[in-house]
Amino acid sequence: MYNIIMIAVMALVTMLTRFLPFLIFGEQRKTPEIILYLGKVLPCAIMGMLVVYCLKDVAVLSAPFGIPELLGIAVVAALHIWKRNSLLSIGIGTAFYMVLIQVVF
Amino acid sequence: MNRKHFKTVLKDTLPVLTGYLFLGIGFGILLKEKTDYGLLWAMGMAVFMLAGSGQYLAVSLMADHASILSAAIATFLINARHIFYGISLIEPYKGAGKKKPYMIFALTDETYSLVTQNEPPEGMSRHSYCFWVSLLDHIYWVTGCSLGNLLGALPINFAGIEFVLTALFVTMFVEQWLTHKNHLPAIIGVGATALCLVLFGRNIFLIPSMALIAVLLTISRKTGRRQTNV
């Protein structure tokens, strides 16, 4: 029972984080200009934030020093600049990373 | 939605399918091992929380018999990034009608990156596209969590598969970089987050990162304006 309440509370708090901006700036009201501006530039900044977020558990001070991640990202980015095909960049990049950590490092 | 539209949504969400299946399986296994809870719990948490890091956190909190207040605070800290996503979707999601509450409820990192980056296929409305991306991603996640809980560890070595989500974000980052002339927001995003990770450590760096990003973006807007005035 205790755990059910805990999960329910955690689910509600998670919902709150998702609904908050929409509750504050509703459908009818005009959104303030600064929020409109942030809304436009945030996606670029957030993608950068998420890339770093994914790497937060990588230990750069001990072997293999984050080299597999660095190489994996380089392959994904290079492939994407070259071909601009998301599935290709993601698929080959991930396969390459898996080979690196399973076989090479 | 017709067949062609469905195919496009399926193709766009394929990286998320891969990532969610494996991360979800990881969660399902962990839940079983640490708390011995079965399918109903795995599904319930996946349906109602729909948050990777939040669910992993929930497992360790239940195993540690943590207090509900600390669970609420930790959940808020981990998931506060959703507030950022909402801010940039206020305008795009306006007028989505009955679908809107669900689209907001089902907003994840991965869904956010797809709906802000991809264009809907011809003949499909943006709202409809965003709704189906959200729904499919949600289904993938519930499937993964349930499978892991039911089947346990996989017989083949899939170590490293979680990199698929990092690769997704890198791809989206590069795509944004190539389509936008102004690279300052992207640089601010990476720079501010990396700086805060070093300064605050990996447990609490997201909140200061978001604050720093918001401040720097606001400042860069003012200086940008001043330059155009001159």
mmCIF file of C-alpha atoms in Angstrom:
data_model
loop_
_atom_site.group_PDB
_atom_site.id
_atom_site.type_symbol
_atom_site.label_atom_id
_atom_site.label_comp_id
_atom_site.label_asym_id
_atom_site.label_seq_id
_atom_site.Cartn_x
_atom_site.Cartn_y
_atom_site.Cartn_z
ATOM 1 C CA MET A 1 0.000 0.000 0.000
ATOM 2 C CA TYR A 2 2.790 2.404 0.978
ATOM 3 C CA ASN A 3 4.521 1.778 -2.335
ATOM 4 C CA ILE A 4 1.309 2.346 -4.303
ATOM 5 C CA ILE A 5 0.989 5.801 -2.721
ATOM 6 C CA MET A 6 4.641 6.490 -3.441
ATOM 7 C CA ILE A 7 4.253 5.575 -7.133
ATOM 8 C CA ALA A 8 1.054 7.621 -7.367
ATOM 9 C CA VAL A 9 2.800 10.662 -5.868
ATOM 10 C CA MET A 10 5.766 10.238 -8.211
ATOM 11 C CA ALA A 11 3.424 9.903 -11.197
ATOM 12 C CA LEU A 12 1.570 13.067 -10.138
ATOM 13 C CA VAL A 13 4.774 15.067 -9.653
ATOM 14 C CA THR A 14 5.964 13.901 -13.085
ATOM 15 C CA MET A 15 2.654 15.026 -14.594
ATOM 16 C CA LEU A 16 3.008 18.367 -12.829
ATOM 17 C CA THR A 17 6.393 18.984 -14.488
ATOM 18 C CA ARG A 18 4.822 18.260 -17.864
ATOM 19 C CA PHE A 19 1.641 20.289 -17.440
ATOM 20 C CA LEU A 20 3.043 23.310 -15.568
ATOM 21 C CA PRO A 21 3.976 25.534 -18.555
ATOM 22 C CA PHE A 22 0.672 24.771 -20.274
ATOM 23 C CA LEU A 23 -1.293 25.562 -17.103
ATOM 24 C CA ILE A 24 0.508 28.882 -16.638
ATOM 25 C CA PHE A 25 0.300 29.970 -20.291
ATOM 26 C CA GLY A 26 -3.115 28.679 -21.291
ATOM 27 C CA GLU A 27 -4.763 28.350 -24.680
ATOM 28 C CA GLN A 28 -6.560 31.686 -24.515
ATOM 29 C CA ARG A 29 -4.055 34.041 -22.982
ATOM 30 C CA LYS A 30 -1.395 35.595 -25.143
ATOM 31 C CA THR A 31 1.999 34.103 -24.352
ATOM 32 C CA PRO A 32 4.583 36.716 -23.193
ATOM 33 C CA GLU A 33 7.179 37.576 -25.794
ATOM 34 C CA ILE A 34 10.116 36.333 -23.748
ATOM 35 C CA ILE A 35 8.478 32.899 -23.455
ATOM 36 C CA LEU A 36 7.809 32.847 -27.204
ATOM 37 C CA TYR A 37 11.458 33.700 -27.787
ATOM 38 C CA LEU A 38 12.673 31.010 -25.383
ATOM 39 C CA GLY A 39 10.312 28.524 -27.036
ATOM 40 C CA LYS A 40 11.996 29.179 -30.358
ATOM 41 C CA VAL A 41 15.627 28.927 -29.259
ATOM 42 C CA LEU A 42 15.232 26.268 -26.549
ATOM 43 C CA PRO A 43 15.070 23.191 -28.828
ATOM 44 C CA CYS A 44 18.621 23.850 -30.068
ATOM 45 C CA ALA A 45 19.906 24.401 -26.541
ATOM 46 C CA ILE A 46 18.005 21.400 -25.140
ATOM 47 C CA MET A 47 19.399 18.971 -27.714
ATOM 48 C CA GLY A 48 22.849 20.058 -26.535
ATOM 49 C CA MET A 49 21.749 19.638 -22.926
ATOM 50 C CA LEU A 50 20.396 16.130 -23.608
ATOM 51 C CA VAL A 51 23.589 15.008 -25.315
ATOM 52 C CA VAL A 52 25.574 16.043 -22.228
ATOM 53 C CA TYR A 53 22.894 14.492 -19.986
ATOM 54 C CA CYS A 54 23.337 11.122 -21.738
ATOM 55 C CA LEU A 55 27.064 11.295 -21.052
ATOM 56 C CA LYS A 56 26.797 12.168 -17.365
ATOM 57 C CA ASP A 57 27.733 8.674 -16.166
ATOM 58 C CA VAL A 58 30.770 8.311 -18.412
ATOM 59 C CA ALA A 59 33.952 8.075 -16.319
ATOM 60 C CA VAL A 60 36.519 10.211 -18.127
ATOM 61 C CA LEU A 61 39.264 9.780 -15.518
ATOM 62 C CA SER A 62 39.504 5.977 -15.662
ATOM 63 C CA ALA A 63 39.894 3.525 -18.574
ATOM 64 C CA PRO A 64 38.569 3.665 -21.273
ATOM 65 C CA PHE A 65 38.352 7.435 -20.535
ATOM 66 C CA GLY A 66 35.121 7.963 -22.460
ATOM 67 C CA ILE A 67 36.862 7.173 -25.745
ATOM 68 C CA PRO A 68 34.108 4.788 -26.992
ATOM 69 C CA GLU A 69 31.478 7.482 -26.393
ATOM 70 C CA LEU A 70 33.596 10.148 -28.079
ATOM 71 C CA LEU A 71 34.223 7.925 -31.132
ATOM 72 C CA GLY A 72 30.568 6.864 -31.257
ATOM 73 C CA ILE A 73 29.394 10.472 -31.243
ATOM 74 C CA ALA A 74 31.974 11.420 -33.874
ATOM 75 C CA VAL A 75 30.711 8.650 -36.170
ATOM 76 C CA VAL A 76 27.056 9.639 -35.664
ATOM 77 C CA ALA A 77 27.769 13.324 -36.290
ATOM 78 C CA ALA A 78 30.012 12.716 -39.325
ATOM 79 C CA LEU A 79 27.511 10.310 -40.898
ATOM 80 C CA HIS A 80 24.711 12.766 -40.320
ATOM 81 C CA ILE A 81 26.567 15.716 -41.817
ATOM 82 C CA TRP A 82 27.429 13.534 -44.811
ATOM 83 C CA LYS A 83 24.123 11.757 -45.521
ATOM 84 C CA ARG A 84 21.510 13.542 -43.342
ATOM 85 C CA ASN A 85 19.654 10.292 -42.828
ATOM 86 C CA SER A 86 18.685 9.931 -39.161
ATOM 87 C CA LEU A 87 18.128 6.165 -39.162
ATOM 88 C CA LEU A 88 21.447 5.565 -40.891
ATOM 89 C CA SER A 89 23.404 7.818 -38.500
ATOM 90 C CA ILE A 90 21.750 6.333 -35.416
ATOM 91 C CA GLY A 91 21.865 2.698 -36.587
ATOM 92 C CA ILE A 92 25.473 2.596 -37.719
ATOM 93 C CA GLY A 93 26.642 4.813 -34.851
ATOM 94 C CA THR A 94 25.033 2.539 -32.244
ATOM 95 C CA ALA A 95 26.338 -0.660 -33.878
ATOM 96 C CA PHE A 96 29.809 0.881 -33.999
ATOM 97 C CA TYR A 97 29.617 1.813 -30.309
ATOM 98 C CA MET A 98 28.462 -1.699 -29.350
ATOM 99 C CA VAL A 99 31.399 -3.258 -31.202
ATOM 100 C CA LEU A 100 33.729 -0.811 -29.465
ATOM 101 C CA ILE A 101 32.643 -1.623 -25.923
ATOM 102 C CA GLN A 102 32.101 -5.354 -26.463
ATOM 103 C CA VAL A 103 35.131 -6.212 -28.565
ATOM 104 C CA VAL A 104 37.679 -3.411 -28.607
ATOM 105 C CA PHE A 105 37.689 -1.877 -25.121
ATOM 106 C CA MET B 1 -4.411 8.426 -40.231
ATOM 107 C CA ASN B 2 -3.700 6.512 -43.415
ATOM 108 C CA ARG B 3 -1.155 3.808 -44.060
ATOM 109 C CA LYS B 4 1.452 6.103 -45.553
ATOM 110 C CA HIS B 5 1.275 8.476 -42.588
ATOM 111 C CA PHE B 6 1.560 5.553 -40.186
ATOM 112 C CA LYS B 7 4.636 4.296 -42.013
ATOM 113 C CA THR B 8 6.315 7.700 -41.684
ATOM 114 C CA VAL B 9 5.559 7.907 -37.955
ATOM 115 C CA LEU B 10 6.835 4.360 -37.514
ATOM 116 C CA LYS B 11 10.044 5.155 -39.365
ATOM 117 C CA ASP B 12 10.603 8.383 -37.421
ATOM 118 C CA THR B 13 10.092 6.623 -34.094
ATOM 119 C CA LEU B 14 12.218 3.554 -34.931
ATOM 120 C CA PRO B 15 15.264 4.773 -32.953
ATOM 121 C CA VAL B 16 12.983 5.388 -29.973
ATOM 122 C CA LEU B 17 11.483 1.906 -30.365
ATOM 123 C CA THR B 18 14.970 0.400 -30.157
ATOM 124 C CA GLY B 19 16.022 2.539 -27.214
ATOM 125 C CA TYR B 20 12.794 2.159 -25.254
ATOM 126 C CA LEU B 21 12.581 -1.591 -25.719
ATOM 127 C CA PHE B 22 16.039 -2.134 -24.269
ATOM 128 C CA LEU B 23 15.877 0.526 -21.556
ATOM 129 C CA GLY B 24 12.376 -0.678 -20.673
ATOM 130 C CA ILE B 25 13.579 -4.280 -20.460
ATOM 131 C CA GLY B 26 16.354 -3.079 -18.158
ATOM 132 C CA PHE B 27 13.766 -1.425 -15.940
ATOM 133 C CA GLY B 28 11.482 -4.468 -15.903
ATOM 134 C CA ILE B 29 14.341 -6.713 -14.818
ATOM 135 C CA LEU B 30 15.514 -4.290 -12.125
ATOM 136 C CA LEU B 31 11.985 -3.966 -10.716
ATOM 137 C CA LYS B 32 11.666 -7.740 -10.518
ATOM 138 C CA GLU B 33 15.063 -8.176 -8.874
ATOM 139 C CA LYS B 34 14.869 -5.369 -6.322
ATOM 140 C CA THR B 35 11.203 -5.420 -5.311
ATOM 141 C CA ASP B 36 9.883 -8.724 -6.714
ATOM 142 C CA TYR B 37 6.931 -6.843 -8.219
ATOM 143 C CA GLY B 38 5.336 -8.435 -11.278
ATOM 144 C CA LEU B 39 3.799 -7.425 -14.576
ATOM 145 C CA LEU B 40 0.992 -5.273 -13.200
ATOM 146 C CA TRP B 41 3.465 -2.983 -11.434
ATOM 147 C CA ALA B 42 5.803 -2.790 -14.405
ATOM 148 C CA MET B 43 2.930 -1.880 -16.721
ATOM 149 C CA GLY B 44 1.297 0.506 -14.265
ATOM 150 C CA MET B 45 4.505 2.444 -13.726
ATOM 151 C CA ALA B 46 5.243 2.554 -17.455
ATOM 152 C CA VAL B 47 1.725 3.737 -18.299
ATOM 153 C CA PHE B 48 1.359 6.396 -15.592
ATOM 154 C CA MET B 49 4.912 7.630 -15.008
ATOM 155 C CA LEU B 50 6.379 7.166 -18.496
ATOM 156 C CA ALA B 51 9.775 8.392 -17.339
ATOM 157 C CA GLY B 52 12.961 6.366 -17.686
ATOM 158 C CA SER B 53 15.106 7.962 -15.012
ATOM 159 C CA GLY B 54 12.050 8.545 -12.794
ATOM 160 C CA GLN B 55 11.116 4.858 -12.861
ATOM 161 C CA TYR B 56 14.656 3.685 -12.208
ATOM 162 C CA LEU B 57 14.680 6.089 -9.262
ATOM 163 C CA ALA B 58 11.349 4.725 -8.013
ATOM 164 C CA VAL B 59 12.765 1.198 -7.862
ATOM 165 C CA SER B 60 15.678 2.233 -5.672
ATOM 166 C CA LEU B 61 13.423 4.394 -3.474
ATOM 167 C CA MET B 62 11.041 1.473 -2.898
ATOM 168 C CA ALA B 63 13.960 -0.859 -2.180
ATOM 169 C CA ASP B 64 15.337 1.679 0.345
ATOM 170 C CA HIS B 65 11.915 2.367 1.934
ATOM 171 C CA ALA B 66 12.378 6.077 1.317
ATOM 172 C CA SER B 67 9.871 8.665 2.562
ATOM 173 C CA ILE B 68 7.161 9.923 0.222
ATOM 174 C CA LEU B 69 8.293 13.523 0.609
ATOM 175 C CA SER B 70 11.840 12.726 -0.475
ATOM 176 C CA ALA B 71 10.427 10.689 -3.370
ATOM 177 C CA ALA B 72 8.332 13.678 -4.479
ATOM 178 C CA ILE B 73 11.284 16.084 -4.312
ATOM 179 C CA ALA B 74 13.667 13.719 -6.104
ATOM 180 C CA THR B 75 11.079 13.117 -8.845
ATOM 181 C CA PHE B 76 10.616 16.830 -9.322
ATOM 182 C CA LEU B 77 14.366 17.439 -9.588
ATOM 183 C CA ILE B 78 14.863 14.649 -12.106
ATOM 184 C CA ASN B 79 11.875 15.593 -14.232
ATOM 185 C CA ALA B 80 12.042 19.393 -14.032
ATOM 186 C CA ARG B 81 13.462 19.373 -17.554
ATOM 187 C CA HIS B 82 9.928 18.708 -18.807
ATOM 188 C CA ILE B 83 9.102 22.312 -17.858
ATOM 189 C CA PHE B 84 11.612 23.403 -20.480
ATOM 190 C CA TYR B 85 10.031 21.193 -23.102
ATOM 191 C CA GLY B 86 6.592 22.564 -22.317
ATOM 192 C CA ILE B 87 7.780 26.137 -22.785
ATOM 193 C CA SER B 88 8.779 25.450 -26.376
ATOM 194 C CA LEU B 89 5.597 23.510 -27.112
ATOM 195 C CA ILE B 90 3.069 26.077 -25.819
ATOM 196 C CA GLU B 91 2.643 27.564 -29.286
ATOM 197 C CA PRO B 92 2.979 24.389 -31.415
ATOM 198 C CA TYR B 93 0.449 22.511 -29.244
ATOM 199 C CA LYS B 94 -2.097 25.344 -29.218
ATOM 200 C CA GLY B 95 -5.438 24.293 -30.650
ATOM 201 C CA ALA B 96 -4.703 20.555 -30.484
ATOM 202 C CA GLY B 97 -8.098 20.085 -28.783
ATOM 203 C CA LYS B 98 -8.959 16.762 -27.180
ATOM 204 C CA LYS B 99 -5.593 15.244 -28.033
ATOM 205 C CA LYS B 100 -3.698 17.965 -26.168
ATOM 206 C CA PRO B 101 -3.874 16.657 -22.577
ATOM 207 C CA TYR B 102 -2.551 13.301 -23.700
ATOM 208 C CA MET B 103 0.208 14.913 -25.793
ATOM 209 C CA ILE B 104 1.347 16.844 -22.715
ATOM 210 C CA PHE B 105 1.026 13.805 -20.433
ATOM 211 C CA ALA B 106 3.127 11.650 -22.768
ATOM 212 C CA LEU B 107 5.949 14.142 -23.319
ATOM 213 C CA THR B 108 9.387 12.532 -22.944
ATOM 214 C CA ASP B 109 12.935 13.559 -23.940
ATOM 215 C CA GLU B 110 12.730 11.439 -27.058
ATOM 216 C CA THR B 111 9.210 12.471 -28.078
ATOM 217 C CA TYR B 112 10.198 16.090 -27.557
ATOM 218 C CA SER B 113 13.224 15.796 -29.830
ATOM 219 C CA LEU B 114 11.106 14.182 -32.560
ATOM 220 C CA VAL B 115 8.181 16.626 -32.452
ATOM 221 C CA THR B 116 10.396 19.710 -32.394
ATOM 222 C CA GLN B 117 12.642 18.491 -35.185
ATOM 223 C CA ASN B 118 10.610 16.485 -37.672
ATOM 224 C CA GLU B 119 8.092 17.736 -40.191
ATOM 225 C CA PRO B 120 4.846 15.757 -40.502
ATOM 226 C CA PRO B 121 4.357 13.874 -43.799
ATOM 227 C CA GLU B 122 2.306 15.571 -46.489
ATOM 228 C CA GLY B 123 -1.392 15.663 -45.735
ATOM 229 C CA MET B 124 -0.948 15.026 -41.999
ATOM 230 C CA SER B 125 -1.500 17.840 -39.516
ATOM 231 C CA ARG B 126 1.275 18.722 -37.079
ATOM 232 C CA HIS B 127 -0.981 18.013 -34.111
ATOM 233 C CA SER B 128 -1.919 14.611 -35.442
ATOM 234 C CA TYR B 129 1.751 13.809 -36.107
ATOM 235 C CA CYS B 130 2.777 14.840 -32.590
ATOM 236 C CA PHE B 131 -0.081 12.829 -31.089
ATOM 237 C CA TRP B 132 0.873 9.621 -32.901
ATOM 238 C CA VAL B 133 4.569 10.006 -32.144
ATOM 239 C CA SER B 134 3.657 10.415 -28.451
ATOM 240 C CA LEU B 135 1.340 7.419 -28.472
ATOM 241 C CA LEU B 136 3.712 5.069 -30.289
ATOM 242 C CA ASP B 137 6.626 6.049 -28.030
ATOM 243 C CA HIS B 138 4.391 5.402 -25.011
ATOM 244 C CA ILE B 139 3.451 1.961 -26.364
ATOM 245 C CA TYR B 140 7.107 1.071 -27.001
ATOM 246 C CA TRP B 141 7.975 1.998 -23.433
ATOM 247 C CA VAL B 142 5.148 -0.013 -21.861
ATOM 248 C CA THR B 143 6.077 -2.983 -24.063
ATOM 249 C CA GLY B 144 9.735 -2.829 -23.074
ATOM 250 C CA CYS B 145 9.031 -2.530 -19.327
ATOM 251 C CA SER B 146 6.546 -5.419 -19.464
ATOM 252 C CA LEU B 147 8.847 -7.684 -21.507
ATOM 253 C CA GLY B 148 11.759 -7.174 -19.138
ATOM 254 C CA ASN B 149 9.602 -7.955 -16.140
ATOM 255 C CA LEU B 150 8.159 -11.084 -17.759
ATOM 256 C CA LEU B 151 11.191 -12.560 -19.455
ATOM 257 C CA GLY B 152 14.156 -11.391 -17.407
ATOM 258 C CA ALA B 153 17.668 -11.086 -18.827
ATOM 259 C CA LEU B 154 18.243 -11.434 -22.561
ATOM 260 C CA PRO B 155 20.322 -14.389 -23.821
ATOM 261 C CA ILE B 156 22.361 -12.280 -26.269
ATOM 262 C CA ASN B 157 24.846 -9.586 -25.241
ATOM 263 C CA PHE B 158 23.238 -6.255 -26.056
ATOM 264 C CA ALA B 159 25.703 -4.171 -24.041
ATOM 265 C CA GLY B 160 25.914 -0.676 -25.481
ATOM 266 C CA ILE B 161 22.460 -0.644 -27.087
ATOM 267 C CA GLU B 162 21.452 2.247 -24.799
ATOM 268 C CA PHE B 163 23.752 4.391 -26.937
ATOM 269 C CA VAL B 164 20.904 4.499 -29.467
ATOM 270 C CA LEU B 165 19.282 7.331 -27.482
ATOM 271 C CA THR B 166 22.532 9.303 -27.229
ATOM 272 C CA ALA B 167 22.855 8.824 -30.993
ATOM 273 C CA LEU B 168 19.283 10.087 -31.458
ATOM 274 C CA PHE B 169 20.039 13.301 -29.565
ATOM 275 C CA VAL B 170 23.364 13.778 -31.379
ATOM 276 C CA THR B 171 21.564 13.397 -34.717
ATOM 277 C CA MET B 172 18.922 15.930 -33.698
ATOM 278 C CA PHE B 173 21.632 18.272 -32.453
ATOM 279 C CA VAL B 174 23.507 18.085 -35.769
ATOM 280 C CA GLU B 175 20.244 18.508 -37.681
ATOM 281 C CA GLN B 176 19.416 21.662 -35.672
ATOM 282 C CA TRP B 177 22.948 22.908 -36.250
ATOM 283 C CA LEU B 178 22.665 22.447 -40.022
ATOM 284 C CA THR B 179 19.225 24.035 -40.309
ATOM 285 C CA HIS B 180 19.757 27.091 -38.077
ATOM 286 C CA LYS B 181 22.067 29.978 -38.862
ATOM 287 C CA ASN B 182 22.393 31.088 -35.252
ATOM 288 C CA HIS B 183 24.513 28.503 -33.435
ATOM 289 C CA LEU B 184 24.645 30.360 -30.137
ATOM 290 C CA PRO B 185 21.698 28.490 -28.501
ATOM 291 C CA ALA B 186 23.285 25.120 -29.351
ATOM 292 C CA ILE B 187 26.647 26.227 -27.964
ATOM 293 C CA ILE B 188 24.974 27.580 -24.838
ATOM 294 C CA GLY B 189 23.111 24.282 -24.359
ATOM 295 C CA VAL B 190 26.238 22.141 -24.486
ATOM 296 C CA GLY B 191 28.513 24.609 -22.700
ATOM 297 C CA ALA B 192 26.203 25.481 -19.805
ATOM 298 C CA THR B 193 25.269 21.838 -19.151
ATOM 299 C CA ALA B 194 28.876 20.626 -19.305
ATOM 300 C CA LEU B 195 29.961 23.419 -16.972
ATOM 301 C CA CYS B 196 27.208 22.625 -14.448
ATOM 302 C CA LEU B 197 27.993 18.901 -14.628
ATOM 303 C CA VAL B 198 31.562 19.651 -13.585
ATOM 304 C CA LEU B 199 30.540 22.204 -10.926
ATOM 305 C CA PHE B 200 27.537 20.476 -9.343
ATOM 306 C CA GLY B 201 28.085 16.781 -10.024
ATOM 307 C CA ARG B 202 25.889 14.358 -11.925
ATOM 308 C CA ASN B 203 23.029 14.147 -9.443
ATOM 309 C CA ILE B 204 21.815 17.742 -9.378
ATOM 310 C CA PHE B 205 23.376 19.469 -12.374
ATOM 311 C CA LEU B 206 20.234 19.604 -14.524
ATOM 312 C CA ILE B 207 18.437 22.324 -12.571
ATOM 313 C CA PRO B 208 21.381 24.761 -12.492
ATOM 314 C CA SER B 209 22.010 23.928 -16.175
ATOM 315 C CA MET B 210 18.460 24.885 -17.103
ATOM 316 C CA ALA B 211 18.651 28.104 -15.111
ATOM 317 C CA LEU B 212 21.980 29.028 -16.716
ATOM 318 C CA ILE B 213 20.675 28.219 -20.210
ATOM 319 C CA ALA B 214 17.586 30.373 -19.675
ATOM 320 C CA VAL B 215 19.673 33.295 -18.375
ATOM 321 C CA LEU B 216 22.256 33.084 -21.170
ATOM 322 C CA LEU B 217 19.603 32.779 -23.887
ATOM 323 C CA THR B 218 17.799 35.834 -22.502
ATOM 324 C CA ILE B 219 21.036 37.848 -22.402
ATOM 325 C CA SER B 220 21.976 36.756 -25.929
ATOM 326 C CA ARG B 221 18.600 37.984 -27.157
ATOM 327 C CA LYS B 222 19.195 41.447 -25.695
ATOM 328 C CA THR B 223 22.691 41.754 -27.175
ATOM 329 C CA GLY B 224 21.428 40.465 -30.499
ATOM 330 C CA ARG B 225 18.784 43.167 -30.525
ATOM 331 C CA ARG B 226 21.269 45.895 -29.619
ATOM 332 C CA GLN B 227 23.474 44.851 -32.520
ATOM 333 C CA THR B 228 20.621 45.111 -34.999
ATOM 334 C CA ASN B 229 19.749 48.553 -33.629
ATOM 335 C CA VAL B 230 23.291 49.773 -34.279
#
